[in-house]
mmCIF file of C-alpha atoms and ligand atoms in Angstrom:
data_model
loop_
_atom_site.group_PDB
_atom_site.id
_atom_site.type_symbol
_atom_site.label_atom_id
_atom_site.label_comp_id
_atom_site.label_asym_id
_atom_site.label_seq_id
_atom_site.Cartn_x
_atom_site.Cartn_y
_atom_site.Cartn_z
ATOM 1 C CA UNK A 1 1.650 -57.174 -81.187
ATOM 2 C CA UNK A 2 3.815 -54.058 -81.685
ATOM 3 C CA UNK A 3 6.137 -55.752 -84.135
ATOM 4 C CA UNK A 4 3.255 -57.154 -86.233
ATOM 5 C CA UNK A 5 1.474 -53.727 -86.332
ATOM 6 C CA UNK A 6 4.789 -51.928 -87.219
ATOM 7 C CA UNK A 7 6.258 -54.725 -89.468
ATOM 8 C CA UNK A 8 6.778 -52.092 -92.357
ATOM 9 C CA UNK A 9 8.668 -50.000 -89.810
ATOM 10 C CA UNK A 10 8.047 -46.506 -88.243
ATOM 11 C CA UNK A 11 7.038 -44.052 -90.741
ATOM 12 C CA UNK A 12 4.607 -41.548 -89.307
ATOM 13 C CA UNK A 13 3.391 -40.364 -85.849
ATOM 14 C CA UNK A 14 -0.003 -40.682 -87.121
ATOM 15 C CA UNK A 15 0.224 -44.516 -87.052
ATOM 16 C CA UNK A 16 0.537 -44.430 -83.118
ATOM 17 C CA UNK A 17 -2.168 -45.033 -80.734
ATOM 18 C CA UNK A 18 -1.912 -44.200 -77.094
ATOM 19 C CA UNK A 19 -1.310 -47.682 -76.165
ATOM 20 C CA UNK A 20 1.592 -48.027 -78.789
ATOM 21 C CA UNK A 21 3.229 -44.962 -77.286
ATOM 22 C CA UNK A 22 2.725 -46.198 -73.612
ATOM 23 C CA UNK A 23 4.193 -49.528 -74.555
ATOM 24 C CA UNK A 24 7.396 -47.964 -76.064
ATOM 25 C CA UNK A 25 7.686 -45.602 -73.142
ATOM 26 C CA UNK A 26 7.743 -48.675 -70.768
ATOM 27 C CA UNK A 27 10.362 -50.392 -73.022
ATOM 28 C CA UNK A 28 12.352 -47.182 -73.356
ATOM 29 C CA UNK A 29 12.340 -46.909 -69.495
ATOM 30 C CA UNK A 30 13.650 -50.562 -69.192
ATOM 31 C CA UNK A 31 16.375 -49.876 -71.656
ATOM 32 C CA UNK A 32 17.715 -47.313 -69.376
ATOM 33 C CA UNK A 33 19.062 -50.233 -67.333
ATOM 34 C CA UNK A 34 20.499 -52.006 -70.488
ATOM 35 C CA UNK A 35 24.153 -50.977 -71.037
ATOM 36 C CA UNK A 36 25.092 -53.883 -73.175
ATOM 37 C CA UNK A 37 23.304 -57.063 -74.215
ATOM 38 C CA UNK A 38 23.311 -59.380 -77.148
ATOM 39 C CA UNK A 39 19.698 -59.590 -78.043
ATOM 40 C CA UNK A 40 20.242 -58.278 -81.462
ATOM 41 C CA UNK A 41 23.373 -60.303 -82.148
ATOM 42 C CA UNK A 42 23.467 -61.418 -85.760
ATOM 43 C CA UNK A 43 21.263 -58.554 -86.903
ATOM 44 C CA UNK A 44 22.553 -55.745 -89.113
ATOM 45 C CA UNK A 45 21.123 -52.285 -89.242
ATOM 46 C CA UNK A 46 21.736 -50.085 -92.402
ATOM 47 C CA UNK A 47 21.750 -46.339 -91.949
ATOM 48 C CA UNK A 48 21.241 -44.331 -95.075
ATOM 49 C CA UNK A 49 21.648 -40.749 -94.474
ATOM 50 C CA UNK A 50 21.003 -38.279 -97.513
ATOM 51 C CA UNK A 51 21.017 -35.242 -95.080
ATOM 52 C CA UNK A 52 23.350 -34.336 -92.196
ATOM 53 C CA UNK A 53 22.845 -35.738 -88.837
ATOM 54 C CA UNK A 54 24.783 -36.094 -85.508
ATOM 55 C CA UNK A 55 22.499 -37.415 -82.777
ATOM 56 C CA UNK A 56 19.934 -39.444 -84.841
ATOM 57 C CA UNK A 57 22.485 -41.527 -86.744
ATOM 58 C CA UNK A 58 25.013 -41.943 -83.945
ATOM 59 C CA UNK A 59 22.271 -42.893 -81.450
ATOM 60 C CA UNK A 60 20.734 -45.486 -83.679
ATOM 61 C CA UNK A 61 24.267 -46.927 -84.364
ATOM 62 C CA UNK A 62 25.257 -46.790 -80.692
ATOM 63 C CA UNK A 63 21.870 -48.473 -79.820
ATOM 64 C CA UNK A 64 22.642 -51.236 -82.367
ATOM 65 C CA UNK A 65 26.072 -51.859 -81.019
ATOM 66 C CA UNK A 66 24.862 -51.904 -77.323
ATOM 67 C CA UNK A 67 22.417 -54.608 -78.104
ATOM 68 C CA UNK A 68 24.968 -56.671 -79.851
ATOM 69 C CA UNK A 69 23.993 -55.974 -83.490
ATOM 70 C CA UNK A 70 26.084 -54.602 -86.360
ATOM 71 C CA UNK A 71 25.816 -51.526 -88.511
ATOM 72 C CA UNK A 72 26.490 -50.654 -92.165
ATOM 73 C CA UNK A 73 25.566 -47.582 -94.128
ATOM 74 C CA UNK A 74 26.440 -44.157 -95.352
ATOM 75 C CA UNK A 75 26.460 -40.581 -93.955
ATOM 76 C CA UNK A 76 26.073 -38.602 -97.358
ATOM 77 C CA UNK A 77 24.761 -39.337 -100.746
ATOM 78 C CA UNK A 78 28.151 -38.070 -102.051
ATOM 79 C CA UNK A 79 29.562 -41.443 -101.120
ATOM 80 C CA UNK A 80 26.777 -43.672 -102.409
ATOM 81 C CA UNK A 81 25.634 -44.551 -105.962
ATOM 82 C CA UNK A 82 23.114 -42.009 -105.782
ATOM 83 C CA UNK A 83 25.811 -39.587 -106.803
ATOM 84 C CA UNK A 84 26.054 -41.606 -110.100
ATOM 85 C CA UNK A 85 22.366 -41.239 -110.535
ATOM 86 C CA UNK A 86 21.053 -44.274 -108.885
ATOM 87 C CA UNK A 87 17.293 -44.088 -107.882
ATOM 88 C CA UNK A 88 16.011 -44.407 -104.229
ATOM 89 C CA UNK A 89 14.193 -47.404 -105.112
ATOM 90 C CA UNK A 90 17.248 -49.274 -106.452
ATOM 91 C CA UNK A 91 19.248 -48.223 -103.403
ATOM 92 C CA UNK A 92 16.751 -49.402 -101.066
ATOM 93 C CA UNK A 93 16.315 -52.922 -103.142
ATOM 94 C CA UNK A 94 20.086 -53.351 -102.799
ATOM 95 C CA UNK A 95 20.499 -52.491 -99.131
ATOM 96 C CA UNK A 96 17.620 -54.592 -97.929
ATOM 97 C CA UNK A 97 19.503 -57.690 -99.126
ATOM 98 C CA UNK A 98 22.478 -56.581 -96.950
ATOM 99 C CA UNK A 99 20.582 -55.797 -93.723
ATOM 100 C CA UNK A 100 17.652 -56.640 -91.422
ATOM 101 C CA UNK A 101 16.470 -53.143 -90.845
ATOM 102 C CA UNK A 102 16.908 -49.601 -92.539
ATOM 103 C CA UNK A 103 16.986 -46.199 -91.000
ATOM 104 C CA UNK A 104 16.659 -43.578 -93.490
ATOM 105 C CA UNK A 105 16.990 -39.715 -93.681
ATOM 106 C CA UNK A 106 16.017 -38.045 -96.832
ATOM 107 C CA UNK A 107 15.112 -34.464 -98.184
ATOM 108 C CA UNK A 108 12.165 -35.704 -99.868
ATOM 109 C CA UNK A 109 8.885 -35.709 -97.928
ATOM 110 C CA UNK A 110 7.507 -39.117 -98.776
ATOM 111 C CA UNK A 111 10.928 -40.833 -98.931
ATOM 112 C CA UNK A 112 10.550 -43.313 -96.015
ATOM 113 C CA UNK A 113 6.939 -44.274 -97.065
ATOM 114 C CA UNK A 114 8.149 -44.910 -100.523
ATOM 115 C CA UNK A 115 11.178 -47.032 -99.207
ATOM 116 C CA UNK A 116 8.576 -49.412 -97.674
ATOM 117 C CA UNK A 117 7.416 -50.342 -101.189
ATOM 118 C CA UNK A 118 10.801 -51.569 -102.155
ATOM 119 C CA UNK A 119 11.761 -53.409 -98.911
ATOM 120 C CA UNK A 120 10.518 -56.440 -97.219
ATOM 121 C CA UNK A 121 12.309 -55.378 -94.049
ATOM 122 C CA UNK A 122 11.200 -52.654 -91.589
ATOM 123 C CA UNK A 123 12.084 -48.972 -92.465
ATOM 124 C CA UNK A 124 12.568 -46.290 -89.831
ATOM 125 C CA UNK A 125 11.981 -42.737 -90.873
ATOM 126 C CA UNK A 126 14.738 -40.669 -89.319
ATOM 127 C CA UNK A 127 13.637 -37.406 -91.023
ATOM 128 C CA UNK A 128 11.600 -36.970 -94.338
ATOM 129 C CA UNK A 129 12.170 -33.533 -95.477
ATOM 130 C CA UNK A 130 10.149 -30.900 -93.501
ATOM 131 C CA UNK A 131 7.381 -33.464 -92.948
ATOM 132 C CA UNK A 132 8.184 -35.860 -90.000
ATOM 133 C CA UNK A 133 10.682 -37.199 -87.562
ATOM 134 C CA UNK A 134 8.597 -39.771 -85.554
ATOM 135 C CA UNK A 135 11.576 -41.510 -83.533
ATOM 136 C CA UNK A 136 12.568 -37.995 -82.342
ATOM 137 C CA UNK A 137 9.110 -37.273 -81.045
ATOM 138 C CA UNK A 138 9.108 -40.712 -79.267
ATOM 139 C CA UNK A 139 12.249 -39.965 -77.535
ATOM 140 C CA UNK A 140 10.942 -36.318 -76.584
ATOM 141 C CA UNK A 141 7.838 -38.199 -75.091
ATOM 142 C CA UNK A 142 10.093 -40.431 -73.126
ATOM 143 C CA UNK A 143 12.026 -37.443 -71.937
ATOM 144 C CA UNK A 144 8.946 -35.651 -70.602
ATOM 145 C CA UNK A 145 7.479 -38.845 -69.073
ATOM 146 C CA UNK A 146 10.764 -39.477 -67.177
ATOM 147 C CA UNK A 147 11.379 -35.879 -66.091
ATOM 148 C CA UNK A 148 7.773 -34.876 -65.138
ATOM 149 C CA UNK A 149 6.362 -38.256 -64.460
ATOM 150 C CA UNK A 150 3.317 -37.870 -66.779
ATOM 151 C CA UNK A 151 2.119 -36.616 -70.082
ATOM 152 C CA UNK A 152 -1.580 -36.019 -69.270
ATOM 153 C CA UNK A 153 -2.430 -32.611 -67.786
ATOM 154 C CA UNK A 154 0.679 -30.834 -69.067
ATOM 155 C CA UNK A 155 0.901 -27.384 -70.762
ATOM 156 C CA UNK A 156 3.308 -27.698 -73.387
ATOM 157 C CA UNK A 157 4.709 -24.991 -75.585
ATOM 158 C CA UNK A 158 6.271 -25.751 -79.048
ATOM 159 C CA UNK A 159 8.241 -22.914 -80.327
ATOM 160 C CA UNK A 160 10.214 -21.745 -83.375
ATOM 161 C CA UNK A 161 10.044 -22.979 -86.876
ATOM 162 C CA UNK A 162 6.639 -24.864 -86.908
ATOM 163 C CA UNK A 163 6.323 -24.732 -90.692
ATOM 164 C CA UNK A 164 9.514 -26.522 -91.842
ATOM 165 C CA UNK A 165 10.537 -28.214 -88.470
ATOM 166 C CA UNK A 166 9.796 -31.863 -88.991
ATOM 167 C CA UNK A 167 10.339 -32.893 -85.288
ATOM 168 C CA UNK A 168 7.163 -30.595 -84.101
ATOM 169 C CA UNK A 169 5.024 -32.125 -86.640
ATOM 170 C CA UNK A 170 5.738 -35.505 -85.293
ATOM 171 C CA UNK A 171 5.653 -34.269 -81.682
ATOM 172 C CA UNK A 172 2.330 -32.424 -81.844
ATOM 173 C CA UNK A 173 0.571 -35.652 -83.426
ATOM 174 C CA UNK A 174 2.005 -37.879 -80.892
ATOM 175 C CA UNK A 175 1.043 -35.677 -78.074
ATOM 176 C CA UNK A 176 -2.395 -35.541 -79.332
ATOM 177 C CA UNK A 177 -2.952 -38.966 -77.818
ATOM 178 C CA UNK A 178 -2.700 -37.443 -74.389
ATOM 179 C CA UNK A 179 -4.872 -34.753 -72.435
ATOM 180 C CA UNK A 180 -2.405 -31.908 -73.130
ATOM 181 C CA UNK A 181 -2.698 -28.188 -73.724
ATOM 182 C CA UNK A 182 -0.520 -27.183 -76.644
ATOM 183 C CA UNK A 183 0.650 -23.687 -77.471
ATOM 184 C CA UNK A 184 2.121 -23.295 -80.890
ATOM 185 C CA UNK A 185 4.444 -20.376 -80.574
ATOM 186 C CA UNK A 186 5.964 -18.960 -83.828
ATOM 187 C CA UNK A 187 6.297 -15.797 -86.120
ATOM 188 C CA UNK A 188 3.413 -15.557 -88.446
ATOM 189 C CA UNK A 189 5.411 -16.704 -91.548
ATOM 190 C CA UNK A 190 6.303 -20.016 -89.669
ATOM 191 C CA UNK A 191 3.188 -21.121 -88.062
ATOM 192 C CA UNK A 192 2.194 -24.922 -88.114
ATOM 193 C CA UNK A 193 0.836 -26.037 -91.347
ATOM 194 C CA UNK A 194 -2.940 -26.380 -92.025
ATOM 195 C CA UNK A 195 -2.618 -30.186 -92.625
ATOM 196 C CA UNK A 196 -1.277 -30.788 -89.082
ATOM 197 C CA UNK A 197 -3.742 -28.241 -87.482
ATOM 198 C CA UNK A 198 -6.760 -29.912 -89.269
ATOM 199 C CA UNK A 199 -5.495 -33.423 -88.205
ATOM 200 C CA UNK A 200 -5.483 -32.105 -84.593
ATOM 201 C CA UNK A 201 -8.681 -30.483 -84.667
ATOM 202 C CA UNK A 202 -10.664 -33.000 -86.679
ATOM 203 C CA UNK A 203 -9.350 -36.347 -85.801
ATOM 204 C CA UNK A 204 -7.955 -35.805 -82.339
ATOM 205 C CA UNK A 205 -9.984 -32.889 -80.667
ATOM 206 C CA UNK A 206 -6.875 -31.602 -79.010
ATOM 207 C CA UNK A 207 -6.596 -28.085 -77.671
ATOM 208 C CA UNK A 208 -4.101 -25.715 -78.925
ATOM 209 C CA UNK A 209 -3.556 -22.030 -79.191
ATOM 210 C CA UNK A 210 -1.341 -20.186 -81.717
ATOM 211 C CA UNK A 211 0.697 -17.137 -80.246
ATOM 212 C CA UNK A 212 3.597 -15.289 -81.065
ATOM 213 C CA UNK A 213 4.880 -13.859 -77.814
ATOM 214 C CA UNK A 214 5.987 -16.856 -75.487
ATOM 215 C CA UNK A 215 6.672 -14.559 -72.560
ATOM 216 C CA UNK A 216 2.979 -14.179 -72.167
ATOM 217 C CA UNK A 217 2.420 -17.802 -71.207
ATOM 218 C CA UNK A 218 5.872 -18.707 -69.831
ATOM 219 C CA UNK A 219 4.618 -18.941 -66.243
ATOM 220 C CA UNK A 220 1.855 -21.515 -67.040
ATOM 221 C CA UNK A 221 4.115 -23.895 -69.055
ATOM 222 C CA UNK A 222 5.364 -27.252 -67.807
ATOM 223 C CA UNK A 223 7.541 -27.726 -70.949
ATOM 224 C CA UNK A 224 8.779 -25.402 -73.589
ATOM 225 C CA UNK A 225 10.041 -27.281 -76.655
ATOM 226 C CA UNK A 226 12.243 -24.861 -78.751
ATOM 227 C CA UNK A 227 13.315 -25.470 -82.328
ATOM 228 C CA UNK A 228 15.810 -24.116 -84.723
ATOM 229 C CA UNK A 229 14.791 -22.035 -87.766
ATOM 230 C CA UNK A 230 15.454 -24.452 -90.626
ATOM 231 C CA UNK A 231 17.698 -22.434 -92.894
ATOM 232 C CA UNK A 232 18.102 -25.111 -95.435
ATOM 233 C CA UNK A 233 14.259 -25.297 -96.276
ATOM 234 C CA UNK A 234 13.877 -21.449 -97.018
ATOM 235 C CA UNK A 235 13.163 -20.646 -100.663
ATOM 236 C CA UNK A 236 13.638 -16.935 -99.807
ATOM 237 C CA UNK A 237 16.907 -16.207 -97.955
ATOM 238 C CA UNK A 238 15.766 -12.699 -97.144
ATOM 239 C CA UNK A 239 12.834 -14.050 -95.431
ATOM 240 C CA UNK A 240 15.291 -16.612 -93.424
ATOM 241 C CA UNK A 241 17.425 -13.344 -92.442
ATOM 242 C CA UNK A 242 14.208 -11.599 -91.087
ATOM 243 C CA UNK A 243 13.088 -14.558 -88.818
ATOM 244 C CA UNK A 244 16.506 -16.248 -88.002
ATOM 245 C CA UNK A 245 16.899 -14.522 -84.553
ATOM 246 C CA UNK A 246 13.118 -14.144 -83.838
ATOM 247 C CA UNK A 247 13.333 -15.972 -80.552
ATOM 248 C CA UNK A 248 16.358 -16.011 -78.255
ATOM 249 C CA UNK A 249 15.650 -17.496 -74.701
ATOM 250 C CA UNK A 250 16.955 -15.282 -72.084
ATOM 251 C CA UNK A 251 18.438 -16.352 -68.699
ATOM 252 C CA UNK A 252 15.969 -13.865 -67.087
ATOM 253 C CA UNK A 253 13.046 -15.840 -68.735
ATOM 254 C CA UNK A 254 13.896 -18.787 -66.450
ATOM 255 C CA UNK A 255 12.777 -16.634 -63.562
ATOM 256 C CA UNK A 256 9.297 -16.518 -64.966
ATOM 257 C CA UNK A 257 8.964 -20.273 -65.090
ATOM 258 C CA UNK A 258 7.576 -22.823 -62.517
ATOM 259 C CA UNK A 259 9.961 -24.632 -60.402
ATOM 260 C CA UNK A 260 9.469 -27.940 -62.163
ATOM 261 C CA UNK A 261 9.607 -26.281 -65.687
ATOM 262 C CA UNK A 262 11.762 -28.014 -68.439
ATOM 263 C CA UNK A 263 13.356 -26.522 -71.655
ATOM 264 C CA UNK A 264 13.785 -28.979 -74.385
ATOM 265 C CA UNK A 265 15.252 -28.797 -77.869
ATOM 266 C CA UNK A 266 15.864 -31.536 -80.384
ATOM 267 C CA UNK A 267 19.173 -29.987 -81.345
ATOM 268 C CA UNK A 268 21.191 -28.735 -83.069
ATOM 269 C CA UNK A 269 20.543 -25.205 -81.531
ATOM 270 C CA UNK A 270 21.954 -22.191 -83.334
ATOM 271 C CA UNK A 271 21.238 -18.825 -81.448
ATOM 272 C CA UNK A 272 17.925 -19.605 -79.975
ATOM 273 C CA UNK A 273 19.327 -20.929 -76.695
ATOM 274 C CA UNK A 274 22.509 -19.085 -75.511
ATOM 275 C CA UNK A 275 25.004 -21.502 -73.786
ATOM 276 C CA UNK A 276 24.619 -19.768 -70.478
ATOM 277 C CA UNK A 277 21.242 -21.321 -70.097
ATOM 278 C CA UNK A 278 22.774 -24.881 -70.182
ATOM 279 C CA UNK A 279 23.825 -24.890 -66.385
ATOM 280 C CA UNK A 280 20.262 -24.485 -65.204
ATOM 281 C CA UNK A 281 18.449 -27.804 -64.059
ATOM 282 C CA UNK A 282 15.510 -26.808 -66.149
ATOM 283 C CA UNK A 283 17.542 -27.100 -69.429
ATOM 284 C CA UNK A 284 17.262 -30.794 -70.241
ATOM 285 C CA UNK A 285 18.289 -30.840 -73.957
ATOM 286 C CA UNK A 286 21.373 -32.880 -73.284
ATOM 287 C CA UNK A 287 19.470 -35.342 -71.135
ATOM 288 C CA UNK A 288 16.963 -35.571 -73.981
ATOM 289 C CA UNK A 289 19.824 -36.936 -76.245
ATOM 290 C CA UNK A 290 20.634 -39.590 -73.736
ATOM 291 C CA UNK A 291 16.950 -40.621 -73.615
ATOM 292 C CA UNK A 292 17.121 -40.765 -77.481
ATOM 293 C CA UNK A 293 19.734 -43.679 -77.050
ATOM 294 C CA UNK A 294 17.319 -45.633 -74.746
ATOM 295 C CA UNK A 295 14.257 -45.009 -77.093
ATOM 296 C CA UNK A 296 16.159 -46.073 -80.188
ATOM 297 C CA UNK A 297 17.351 -49.348 -78.301
ATOM 298 C CA UNK A 298 13.755 -49.978 -77.519
ATOM 299 C CA UNK A 299 12.724 -49.382 -81.104
ATOM 300 C CA UNK A 300 15.240 -51.645 -82.554
ATOM 301 C CA UNK A 301 14.636 -54.368 -80.085
ATOM 302 C CA UNK A 302 10.934 -54.334 -80.695
ATOM 303 C CA UNK A 303 11.303 -54.396 -84.531
ATOM 304 C CA UNK A 304 14.056 -57.011 -84.634
ATOM 305 C CA UNK A 305 14.140 -59.306 -81.724
HETATM 306 C C1 NCD B 401 16.327 -32.382 -86.042
HETATM 307 C C2 NCD B 401 16.159 -32.789 -87.471
HETATM 308 O O1 NCD B 401 17.065 -33.377 -88.118
HETATM 309 O O2 NCD B 401 15.015 -32.631 -87.867
HETATM 310 N N1 NCD B 401 17.602 -32.856 -85.539
HETATM 311 C C3 NCD B 401 17.470 -33.991 -84.777
HETATM 312 O O3 NCD B 401 17.308 -35.119 -85.304
HETATM 313 N N2 NCD B 401 17.744 -33.988 -83.544
HETATM 314 C C4 NCD B 401 16.225 -31.043 -85.706
HETATM 315 C C5 NCD B 401 16.820 -29.880 -86.585
HETATM 316 O O4 NCD B 401 17.664 -30.292 -87.497
HETATM 317 O O5 NCD B 401 16.691 -28.766 -86.433
#
């Protein structure tokens, strides 16, 4: 059923119902036990990365290897024929005949969606400009579910660059399938875009508040999801300089939090979480990267086997 619904691939968090998410959370949990298997033997994953990546690309590649499949691809457009002027459409048409599934990251907002028009195999959106990053959000939900045991009833703060950060757009939309209280915490210039807020209000009836000072609500939060200020998306570098250090989580902030509180981050972090926080049991961003591997094994297995 899941495979049939997502036969074009995973493009947007909007396409997921609560049932779809819960199914993948279950499959992700099961994958935590699967160190190595041959369920995807004979299958080939193509990773097409037109923007930098560490975790997303390597966890998809590792997931494919762990399930017995093979991987081809490139990590930069500098080494593909795009450098010679080839269109994305022609690249996709070509790569689809060499592989069974494509994972793509591209600076253009509609890139993954567009790729589905030129491919008969599933496309996975691994980041489309500042728009979405749905598989990151799926692994974020797996992390919360595994660490806190539930999603309903939680107070979740999402903080940092809510304007340009693609992970937070997908995260807010996926979380809107659950009974959560969301706090969008950002400087005024980097608030969540209207199109996402409207979707949350009109289509999902989810409760959210927009605030600037996270310290005011730190004691009620179950989860704080921090993000990097997305330097590469700023048109005005002076504006970036003004906001780049707007939030720096302090060790003493941890004292304000509840015992079960969790601090998350999709990574990479720059200055917003100093390394001295890493030792705290409440800091789970490196565990989160590991849940990413399991979620991506689940996604590949669902779409391919
Ligand atoms: C994120 C991304 O690429 O959007 N990284 C990731 O996939 N974990 C977050 C970011 O770059 O800030």
